[in-house]
Every structure is written in C-alpha cells, then in structure tokens.
mmCIF file of C-alpha atoms and ligand atoms in Angstrom:
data_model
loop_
_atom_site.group_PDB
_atom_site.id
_atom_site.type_symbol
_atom_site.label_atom_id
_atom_site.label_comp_id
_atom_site.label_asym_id
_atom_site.label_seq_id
_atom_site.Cartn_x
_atom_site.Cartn_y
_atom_site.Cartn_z
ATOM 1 C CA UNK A 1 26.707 -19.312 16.508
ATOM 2 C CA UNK A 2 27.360 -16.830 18.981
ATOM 3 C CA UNK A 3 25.121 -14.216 19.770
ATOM 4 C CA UNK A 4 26.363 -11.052 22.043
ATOM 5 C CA UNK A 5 23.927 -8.216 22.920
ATOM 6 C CA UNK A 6 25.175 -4.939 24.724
ATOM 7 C CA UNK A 7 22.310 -3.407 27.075
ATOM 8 C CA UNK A 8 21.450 -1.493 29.746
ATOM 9 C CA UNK A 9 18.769 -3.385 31.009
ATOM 10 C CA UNK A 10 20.745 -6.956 30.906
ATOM 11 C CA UNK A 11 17.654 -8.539 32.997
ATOM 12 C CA UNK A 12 15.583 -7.914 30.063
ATOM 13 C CA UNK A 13 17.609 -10.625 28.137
ATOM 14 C CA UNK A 14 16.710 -13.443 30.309
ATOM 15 C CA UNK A 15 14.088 -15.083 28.573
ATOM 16 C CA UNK A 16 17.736 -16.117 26.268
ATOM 17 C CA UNK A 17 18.171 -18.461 29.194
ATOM 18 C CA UNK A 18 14.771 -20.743 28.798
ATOM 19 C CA UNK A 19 13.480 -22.369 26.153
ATOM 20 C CA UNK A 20 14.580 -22.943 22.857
ATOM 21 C CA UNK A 21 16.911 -20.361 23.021
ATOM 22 C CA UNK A 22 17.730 -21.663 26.390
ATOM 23 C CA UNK A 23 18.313 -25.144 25.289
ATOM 24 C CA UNK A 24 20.448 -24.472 22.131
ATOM 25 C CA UNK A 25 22.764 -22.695 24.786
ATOM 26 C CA UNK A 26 23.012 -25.782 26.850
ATOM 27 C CA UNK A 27 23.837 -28.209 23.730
ATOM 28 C CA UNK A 28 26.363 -25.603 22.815
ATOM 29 C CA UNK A 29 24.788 -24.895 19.706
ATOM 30 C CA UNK A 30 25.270 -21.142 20.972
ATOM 31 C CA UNK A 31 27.495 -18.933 23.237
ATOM 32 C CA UNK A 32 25.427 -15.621 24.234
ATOM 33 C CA UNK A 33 27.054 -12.963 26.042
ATOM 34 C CA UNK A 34 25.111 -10.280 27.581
ATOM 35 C CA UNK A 35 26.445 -7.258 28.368
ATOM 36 C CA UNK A 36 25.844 -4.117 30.661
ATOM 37 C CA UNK A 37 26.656 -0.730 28.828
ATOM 38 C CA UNK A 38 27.329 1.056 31.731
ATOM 39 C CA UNK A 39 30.196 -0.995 32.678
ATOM 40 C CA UNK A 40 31.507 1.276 29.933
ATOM 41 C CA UNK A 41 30.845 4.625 31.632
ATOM 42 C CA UNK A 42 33.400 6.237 33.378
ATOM 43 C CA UNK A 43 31.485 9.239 35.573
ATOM 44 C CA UNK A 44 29.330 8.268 39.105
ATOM 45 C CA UNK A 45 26.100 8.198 37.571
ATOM 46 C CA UNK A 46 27.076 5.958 34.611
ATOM 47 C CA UNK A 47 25.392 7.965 32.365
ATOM 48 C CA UNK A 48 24.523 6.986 29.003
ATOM 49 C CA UNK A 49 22.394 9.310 28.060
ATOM 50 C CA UNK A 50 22.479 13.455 27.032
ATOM 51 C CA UNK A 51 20.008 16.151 25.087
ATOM 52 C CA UNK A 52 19.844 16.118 21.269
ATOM 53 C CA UNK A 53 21.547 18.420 19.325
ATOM 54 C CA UNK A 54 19.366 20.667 17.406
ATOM 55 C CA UNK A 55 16.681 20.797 20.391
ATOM 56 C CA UNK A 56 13.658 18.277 20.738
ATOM 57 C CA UNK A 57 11.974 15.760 23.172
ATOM 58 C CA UNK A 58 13.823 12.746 24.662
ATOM 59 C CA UNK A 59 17.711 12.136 25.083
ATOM 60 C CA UNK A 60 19.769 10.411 22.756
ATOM 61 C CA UNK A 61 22.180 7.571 23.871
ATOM 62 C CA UNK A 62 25.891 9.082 24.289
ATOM 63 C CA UNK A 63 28.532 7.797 21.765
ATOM 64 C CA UNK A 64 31.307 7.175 23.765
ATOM 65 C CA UNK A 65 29.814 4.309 25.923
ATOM 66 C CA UNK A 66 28.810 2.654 22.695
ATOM 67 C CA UNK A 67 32.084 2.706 20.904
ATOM 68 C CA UNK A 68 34.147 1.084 24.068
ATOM 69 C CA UNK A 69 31.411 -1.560 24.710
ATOM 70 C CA UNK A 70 31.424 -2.752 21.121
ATOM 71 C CA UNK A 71 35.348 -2.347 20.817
ATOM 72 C CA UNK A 72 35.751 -4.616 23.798
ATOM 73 C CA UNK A 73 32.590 -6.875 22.937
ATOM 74 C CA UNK A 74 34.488 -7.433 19.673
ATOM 75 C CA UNK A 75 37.492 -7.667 20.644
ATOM 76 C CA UNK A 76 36.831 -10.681 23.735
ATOM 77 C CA UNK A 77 34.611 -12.627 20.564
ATOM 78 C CA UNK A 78 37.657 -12.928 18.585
ATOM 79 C CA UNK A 79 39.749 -13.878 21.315
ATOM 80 C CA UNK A 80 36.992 -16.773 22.270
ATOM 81 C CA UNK A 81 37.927 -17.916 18.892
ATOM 82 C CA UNK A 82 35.668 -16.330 16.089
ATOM 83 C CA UNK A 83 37.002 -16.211 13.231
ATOM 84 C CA UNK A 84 34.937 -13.852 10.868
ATOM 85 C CA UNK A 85 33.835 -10.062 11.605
ATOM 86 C CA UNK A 86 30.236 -9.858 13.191
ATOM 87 C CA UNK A 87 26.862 -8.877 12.095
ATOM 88 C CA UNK A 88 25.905 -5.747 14.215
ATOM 89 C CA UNK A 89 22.317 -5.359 14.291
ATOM 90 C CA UNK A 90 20.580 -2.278 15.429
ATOM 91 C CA UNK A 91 17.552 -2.666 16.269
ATOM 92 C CA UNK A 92 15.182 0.351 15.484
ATOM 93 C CA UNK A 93 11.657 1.188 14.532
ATOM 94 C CA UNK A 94 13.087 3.374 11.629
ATOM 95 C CA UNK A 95 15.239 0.367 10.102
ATOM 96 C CA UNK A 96 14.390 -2.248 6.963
ATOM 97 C CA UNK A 97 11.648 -4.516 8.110
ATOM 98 C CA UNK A 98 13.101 -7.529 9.927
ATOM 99 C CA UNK A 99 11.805 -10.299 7.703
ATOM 100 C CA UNK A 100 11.440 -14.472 7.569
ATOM 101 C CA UNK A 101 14.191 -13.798 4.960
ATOM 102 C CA UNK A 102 16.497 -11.785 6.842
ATOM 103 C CA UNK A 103 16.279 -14.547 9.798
ATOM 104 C CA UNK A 104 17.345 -17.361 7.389
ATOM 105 C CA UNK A 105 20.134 -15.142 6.157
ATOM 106 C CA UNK A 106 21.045 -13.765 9.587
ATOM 107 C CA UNK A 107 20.781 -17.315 10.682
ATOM 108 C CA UNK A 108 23.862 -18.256 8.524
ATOM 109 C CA UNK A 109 26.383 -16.339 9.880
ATOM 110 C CA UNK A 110 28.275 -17.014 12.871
ATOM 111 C CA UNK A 111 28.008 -13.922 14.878
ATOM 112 C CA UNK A 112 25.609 -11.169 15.645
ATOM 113 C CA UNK A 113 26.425 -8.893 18.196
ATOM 114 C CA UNK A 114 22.645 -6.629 19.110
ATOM 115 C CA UNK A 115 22.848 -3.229 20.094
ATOM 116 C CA UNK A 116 19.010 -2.274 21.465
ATOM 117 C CA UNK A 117 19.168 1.246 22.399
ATOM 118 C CA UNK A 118 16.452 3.142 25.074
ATOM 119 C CA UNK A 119 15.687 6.927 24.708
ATOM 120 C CA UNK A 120 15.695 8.030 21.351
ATOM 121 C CA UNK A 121 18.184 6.138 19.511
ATOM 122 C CA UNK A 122 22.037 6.061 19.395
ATOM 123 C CA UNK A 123 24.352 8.773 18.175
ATOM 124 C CA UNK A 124 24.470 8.490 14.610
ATOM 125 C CA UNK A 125 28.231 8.619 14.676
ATOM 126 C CA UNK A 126 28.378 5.175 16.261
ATOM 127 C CA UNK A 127 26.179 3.278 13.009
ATOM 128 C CA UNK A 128 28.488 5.377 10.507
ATOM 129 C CA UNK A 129 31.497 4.359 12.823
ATOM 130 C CA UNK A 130 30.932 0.645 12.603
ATOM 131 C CA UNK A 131 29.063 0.895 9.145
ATOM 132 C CA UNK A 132 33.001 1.842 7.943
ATOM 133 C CA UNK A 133 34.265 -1.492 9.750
ATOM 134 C CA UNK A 134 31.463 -4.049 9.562
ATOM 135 C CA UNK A 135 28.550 -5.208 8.323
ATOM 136 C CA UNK A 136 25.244 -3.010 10.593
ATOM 137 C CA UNK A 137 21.798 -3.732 9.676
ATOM 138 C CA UNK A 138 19.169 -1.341 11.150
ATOM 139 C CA UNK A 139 16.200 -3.868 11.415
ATOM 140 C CA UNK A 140 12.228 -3.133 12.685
ATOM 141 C CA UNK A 141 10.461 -5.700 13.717
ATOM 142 C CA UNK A 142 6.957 -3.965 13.086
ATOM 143 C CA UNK A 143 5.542 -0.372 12.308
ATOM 144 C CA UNK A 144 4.944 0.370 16.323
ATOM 145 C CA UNK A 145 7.269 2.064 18.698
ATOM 146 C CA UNK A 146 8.521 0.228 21.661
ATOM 147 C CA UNK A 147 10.252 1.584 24.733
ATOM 148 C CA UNK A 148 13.191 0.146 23.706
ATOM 149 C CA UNK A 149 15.566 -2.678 21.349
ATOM 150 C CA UNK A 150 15.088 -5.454 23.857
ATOM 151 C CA UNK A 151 11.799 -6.995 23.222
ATOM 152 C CA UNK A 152 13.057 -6.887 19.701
ATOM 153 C CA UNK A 153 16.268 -8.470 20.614
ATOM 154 C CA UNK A 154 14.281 -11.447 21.655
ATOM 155 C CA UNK A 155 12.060 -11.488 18.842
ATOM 156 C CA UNK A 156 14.631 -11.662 16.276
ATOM 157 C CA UNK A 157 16.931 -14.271 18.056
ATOM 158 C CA UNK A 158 14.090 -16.842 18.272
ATOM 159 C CA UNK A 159 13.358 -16.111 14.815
ATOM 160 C CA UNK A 160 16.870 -17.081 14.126
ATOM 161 C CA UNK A 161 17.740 -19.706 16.391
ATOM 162 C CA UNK A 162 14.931 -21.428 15.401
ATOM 163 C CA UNK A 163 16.692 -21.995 12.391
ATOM 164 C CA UNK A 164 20.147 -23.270 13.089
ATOM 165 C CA UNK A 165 20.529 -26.719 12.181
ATOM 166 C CA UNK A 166 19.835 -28.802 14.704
ATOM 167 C CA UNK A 167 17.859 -26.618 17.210
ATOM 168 C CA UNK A 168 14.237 -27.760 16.030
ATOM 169 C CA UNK A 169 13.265 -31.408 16.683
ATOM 170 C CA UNK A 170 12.223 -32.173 13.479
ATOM 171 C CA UNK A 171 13.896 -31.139 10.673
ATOM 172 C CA UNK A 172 11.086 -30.637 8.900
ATOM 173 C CA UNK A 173 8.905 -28.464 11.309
ATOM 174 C CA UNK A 174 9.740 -25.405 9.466
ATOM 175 C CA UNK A 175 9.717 -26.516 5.877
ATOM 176 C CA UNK A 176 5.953 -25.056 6.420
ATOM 177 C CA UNK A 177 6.112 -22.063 8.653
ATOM 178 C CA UNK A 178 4.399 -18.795 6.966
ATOM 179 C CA UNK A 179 7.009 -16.754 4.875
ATOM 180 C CA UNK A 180 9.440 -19.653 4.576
ATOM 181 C CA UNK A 181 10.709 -20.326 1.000
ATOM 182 C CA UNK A 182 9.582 -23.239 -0.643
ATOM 183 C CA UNK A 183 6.101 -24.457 -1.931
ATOM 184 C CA UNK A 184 4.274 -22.727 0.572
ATOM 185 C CA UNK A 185 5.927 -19.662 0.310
ATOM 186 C CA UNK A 186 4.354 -16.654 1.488
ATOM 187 C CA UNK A 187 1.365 -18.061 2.458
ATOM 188 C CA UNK A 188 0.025 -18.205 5.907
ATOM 189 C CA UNK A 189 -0.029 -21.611 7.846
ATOM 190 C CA UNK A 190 -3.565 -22.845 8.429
ATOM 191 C CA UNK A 191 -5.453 -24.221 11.143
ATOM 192 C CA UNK A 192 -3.890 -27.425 13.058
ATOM 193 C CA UNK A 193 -5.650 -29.801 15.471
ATOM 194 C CA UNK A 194 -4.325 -33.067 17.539
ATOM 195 C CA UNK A 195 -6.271 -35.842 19.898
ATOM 196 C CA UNK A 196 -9.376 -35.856 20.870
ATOM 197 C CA UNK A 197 -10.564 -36.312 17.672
ATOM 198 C CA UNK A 198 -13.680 -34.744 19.200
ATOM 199 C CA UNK A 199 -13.551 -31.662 21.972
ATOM 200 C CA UNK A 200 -17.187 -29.792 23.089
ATOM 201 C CA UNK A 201 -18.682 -31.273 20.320
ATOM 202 C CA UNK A 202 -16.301 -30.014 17.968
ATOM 203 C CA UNK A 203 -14.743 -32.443 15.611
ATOM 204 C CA UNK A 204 -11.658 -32.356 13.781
ATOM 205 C CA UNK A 205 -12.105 -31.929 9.857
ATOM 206 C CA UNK A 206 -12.738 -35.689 8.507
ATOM 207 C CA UNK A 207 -9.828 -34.956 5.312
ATOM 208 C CA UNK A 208 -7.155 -35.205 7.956
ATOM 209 C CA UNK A 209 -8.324 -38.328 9.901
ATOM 210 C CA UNK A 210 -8.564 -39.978 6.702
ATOM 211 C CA UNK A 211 -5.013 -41.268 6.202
ATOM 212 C CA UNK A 212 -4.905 -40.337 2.138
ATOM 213 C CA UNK A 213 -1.986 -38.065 1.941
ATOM 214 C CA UNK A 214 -2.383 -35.762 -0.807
ATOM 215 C CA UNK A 215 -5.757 -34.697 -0.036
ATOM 216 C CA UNK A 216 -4.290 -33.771 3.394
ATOM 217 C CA UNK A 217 -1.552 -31.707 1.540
ATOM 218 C CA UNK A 218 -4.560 -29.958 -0.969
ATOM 219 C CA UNK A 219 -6.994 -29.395 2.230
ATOM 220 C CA UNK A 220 -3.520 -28.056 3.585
ATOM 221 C CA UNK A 221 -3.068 -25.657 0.704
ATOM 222 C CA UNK A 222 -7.072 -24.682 0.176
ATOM 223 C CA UNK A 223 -6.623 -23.463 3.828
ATOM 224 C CA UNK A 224 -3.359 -21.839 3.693
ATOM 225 C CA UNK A 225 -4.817 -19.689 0.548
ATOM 226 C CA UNK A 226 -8.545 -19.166 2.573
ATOM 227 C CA UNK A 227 -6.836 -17.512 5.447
ATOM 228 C CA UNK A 228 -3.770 -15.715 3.292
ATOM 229 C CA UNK A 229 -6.883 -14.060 1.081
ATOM 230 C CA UNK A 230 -8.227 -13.128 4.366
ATOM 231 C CA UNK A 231 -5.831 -12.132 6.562
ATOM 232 C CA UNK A 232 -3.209 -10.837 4.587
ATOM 233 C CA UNK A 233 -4.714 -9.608 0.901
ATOM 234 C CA UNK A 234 -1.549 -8.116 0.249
ATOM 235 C CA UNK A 235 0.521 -11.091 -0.264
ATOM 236 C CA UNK A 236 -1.909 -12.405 -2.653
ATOM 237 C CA UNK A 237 -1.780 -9.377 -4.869
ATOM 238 C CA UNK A 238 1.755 -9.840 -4.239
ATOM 239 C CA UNK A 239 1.997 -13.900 -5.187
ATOM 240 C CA UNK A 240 3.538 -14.778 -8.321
ATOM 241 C CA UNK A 241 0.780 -16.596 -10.583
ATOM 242 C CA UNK A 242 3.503 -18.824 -11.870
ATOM 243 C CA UNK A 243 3.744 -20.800 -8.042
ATOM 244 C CA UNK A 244 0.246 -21.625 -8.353
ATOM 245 C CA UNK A 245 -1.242 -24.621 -9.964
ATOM 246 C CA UNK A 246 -4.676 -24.980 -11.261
ATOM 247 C CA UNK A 247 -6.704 -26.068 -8.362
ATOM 248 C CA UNK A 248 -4.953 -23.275 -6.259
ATOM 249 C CA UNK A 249 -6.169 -20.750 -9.047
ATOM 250 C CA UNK A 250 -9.701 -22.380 -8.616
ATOM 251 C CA UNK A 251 -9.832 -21.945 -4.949
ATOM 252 C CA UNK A 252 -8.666 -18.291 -5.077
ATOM 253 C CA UNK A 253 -11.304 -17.118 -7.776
ATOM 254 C CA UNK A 254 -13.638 -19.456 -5.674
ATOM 255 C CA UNK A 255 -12.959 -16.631 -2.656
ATOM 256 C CA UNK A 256 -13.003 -13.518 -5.168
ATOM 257 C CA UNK A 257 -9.244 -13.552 -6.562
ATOM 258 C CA UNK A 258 -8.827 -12.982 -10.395
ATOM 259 C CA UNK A 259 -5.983 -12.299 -12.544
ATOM 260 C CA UNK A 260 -6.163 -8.893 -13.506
ATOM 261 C CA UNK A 261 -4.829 -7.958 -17.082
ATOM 262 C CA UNK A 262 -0.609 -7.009 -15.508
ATOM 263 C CA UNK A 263 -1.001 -11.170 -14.816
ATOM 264 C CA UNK A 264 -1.747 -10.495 -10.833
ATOM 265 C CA UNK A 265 -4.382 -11.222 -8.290
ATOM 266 C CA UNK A 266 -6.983 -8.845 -7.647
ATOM 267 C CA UNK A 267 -10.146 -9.075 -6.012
ATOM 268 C CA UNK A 268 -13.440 -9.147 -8.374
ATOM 269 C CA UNK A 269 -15.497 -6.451 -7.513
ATOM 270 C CA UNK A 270 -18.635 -7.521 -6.008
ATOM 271 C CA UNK A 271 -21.799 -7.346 -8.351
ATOM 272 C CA UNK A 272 -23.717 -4.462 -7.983
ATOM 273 C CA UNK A 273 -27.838 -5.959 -8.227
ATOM 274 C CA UNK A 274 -29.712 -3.458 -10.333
HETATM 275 N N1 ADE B 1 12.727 -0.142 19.060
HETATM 276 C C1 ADE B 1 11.551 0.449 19.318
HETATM 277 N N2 ADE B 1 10.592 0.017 18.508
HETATM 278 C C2 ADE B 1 11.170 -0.908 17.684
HETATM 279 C C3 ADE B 1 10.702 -1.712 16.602
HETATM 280 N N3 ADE B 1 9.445 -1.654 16.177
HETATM 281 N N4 ADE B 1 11.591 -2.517 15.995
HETATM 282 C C4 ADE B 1 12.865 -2.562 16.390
HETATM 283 N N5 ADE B 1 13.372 -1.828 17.385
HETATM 284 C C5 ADE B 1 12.530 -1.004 18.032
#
C-alpha cells in the first residue's frame, strides 16, 4: 500500500515513523510520502490561507495550493509505479463517520493519498475538482472538532494498517476486535487479563484459568454482551436477533434486553412497586 498525505504541518505526521505504522514501513509493506503544502505556494509568505466568501469567522484554505500539490502528489505515485487511481480522503468533522467498515474497505486498496486541512476547511472547488477525477471520501472520525485533519490522519491509518495482511503478528488478533465482522460483530471486546494469576489481591476470573475452551469462548461472549448493553445501548437496539443464539438471548434479558414486538432489543422498563 502506499499512503501519501499533503500537510502543512508535516511534523505532525511523525508518529507514521514508529510503531506499527513505523514497522510496516520498514518491511516494505508501505511507502508513505509526506508532503509540505507550501512547497506549492508561489508568493513570500507561502500563504495558504484567505477570508471566506460570503463573510464569517476563520479563513478557508486557498484552492490553488491544493490543486498543484495533489496534481504533482499524483502524478510522482504513478511514476513510482502505481498502477490504479487513488483514494483521496478528506478528512473533516462534517464528513460520513469513519467506521471499522470503512478501514477494512479502505484497507483494500492500494493507495490513499490524505488531505487534512487547518482553518476552516478547503475550497469546495478542490473536493468537486477531484470528486470529477477520483474517488474522495469526506470521513469524521468522531462528532468533536479538532484543530485540524492530522490527528485524524493518524487515527485512520492505524486503523487501516492494522489491517493489511501481514502487519499484525497474529493473524488472528483481529478476528475479535469491536466492530469487526464476524461472530462477534458489533459487540464490544471485554475485559482481558495475563500473569500473575493474582495482582493486589485481585484474581483473574477462574473460567479462563480453567483450560475448557468453550466456556472460555461463552464467558467471552456473556462479557462482550454485559459491557455492549452498558456501554453502548445503541448497538444492541441495533443487533440483529437472528446473530444471537439462545444463551446470548438469556444473558441479554438477564441485564434488561427484550424483544420488543418490530423483533428488536429494547430495554424492559423497570417495575414500578405500588
Ligand atoms: N478535522 C477536525 N475535526 C475532525 C474530525 N472530527 N474528523 C475528521 N477531521 C476533522
């Protein structure tokens, strides 16, 4: 994969160099490139920045930097050899929710190139430029406004790198993340422990020292549902019935989850004592 993100704060993309991130760089599982968007300025102050039209707080980011950074970003990818257009993601607080779905899909392709913009966004003329030639996805990674796309940036290339083949020591170590698809999708990873078996008097549940497999895996699931219900009530209203099984449907109603006559979850309302 290669991964290009065009910045004016390239210092901010460091943490690309360590870790994970870091270390899928030096297998050459990935090529980053980050780039400075005022090296596409052209007056003394390298300005990339002007008032909104229309009036209003904060600047806007200036088109013309944009369009001759992402011509020339583009343009030096395909000449390092990729073959297929890029994914240009903008990252923005008013895009589609960047999702555990999106990072498997974005995951997939072979080249994003990241645009995080300061100020108050990017000239909309740049998104509908590139919208005409390639695929742009606006993405949020949360309802809260940042300063800026970088910390976002970051965000959503672990999330993805994470999942290129190869990157994670086990293959298996994300079969079980929270959101990913499978049999424990959309529920919320519960608690883990490791050695000592006991720490400040604290002991590690018995089920999972006990070597019998599938009551591991249905402690597992009873804990994944406990803290889903609490934590996030919205994905069990959401959950299709249909993925459950019968114990799971007895460990819901045992923490207040019923089906509700339109075959979903809802919570029993607590008895009122007379
Ligand atoms: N830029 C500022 N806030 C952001 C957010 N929540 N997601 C993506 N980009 C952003």
């Amino acid at each position: 994969m290669r991964l290009d993100v065009i910045t004016i704060f390239p210092e901010y993309l460091e943490p690309l160099n360590v870790s994970l991130v870091g270390k899928a760089r030096a297998r050459g599982q990935l090529d980053v490139g980050v780039h400075d968007l005022r090296a596409w300025t052209h007056d003394r102050h390298h300005t990339v920045d002007d008032t909104p039209y229309g009036g209003g707080p904060g600047m806007v980011m200036k088109p013309e930097p944009w369009g001759e950074a992402l011509d020339a970003v583009i343009d030096a990818g395909r000449d390092a050899g990729q073959a297929q257009p890029p994914v240009i993601i903008v990252p923005t607080p008013s895009g589609r929710p960047f999702t555990q779905e999106q990072a498997a899909d974005l995951s997939a392709r072979p080249w994003l190139v990241f645009t995080p913009a300061r100020y108050e966004g990017i000239d909309r003329r740049v998104i509908e430029e590139y919208s005409a030639r390639y695929e742009v996805r606006e993405l949020s990674i949360g309802d809260y406004v940042l300063a800026g796309g970088e910390a976002p940036v970051l965000v959503m290339a672990e999330a993805i790198v994470r999942l290129l083949p190869g990157v994670l020591g086990n293959a298996e170590s994300h079969r079980d993340d929270s959101f990913a698809a499978g049999a424990m999708a959309d529920l919320l990873e519960g608690p883990v422990y490791t050695k000592p078996p006991a720490w400040r008097d604290r002991t590690v549940p018995g089920v999972l020292v006990g070597g019998h497999h599938g009551k591991i895996a249905r402690w597992r699931r009873d804990q994944a549902l406990a803290r889903t219900a609490a934590h996030r009530p919205d994905l069990i209203r959401r959950c299709d019935p249909a993925t459950l099984d019968q114990h799971d449907l007895r460990t819901l109603a045992e923490l207040g989850w019923t089906l509700t006559d339109e075959g979903r979850f809802g919570r029993a309302a607590p008895r009122v004592e007379e």
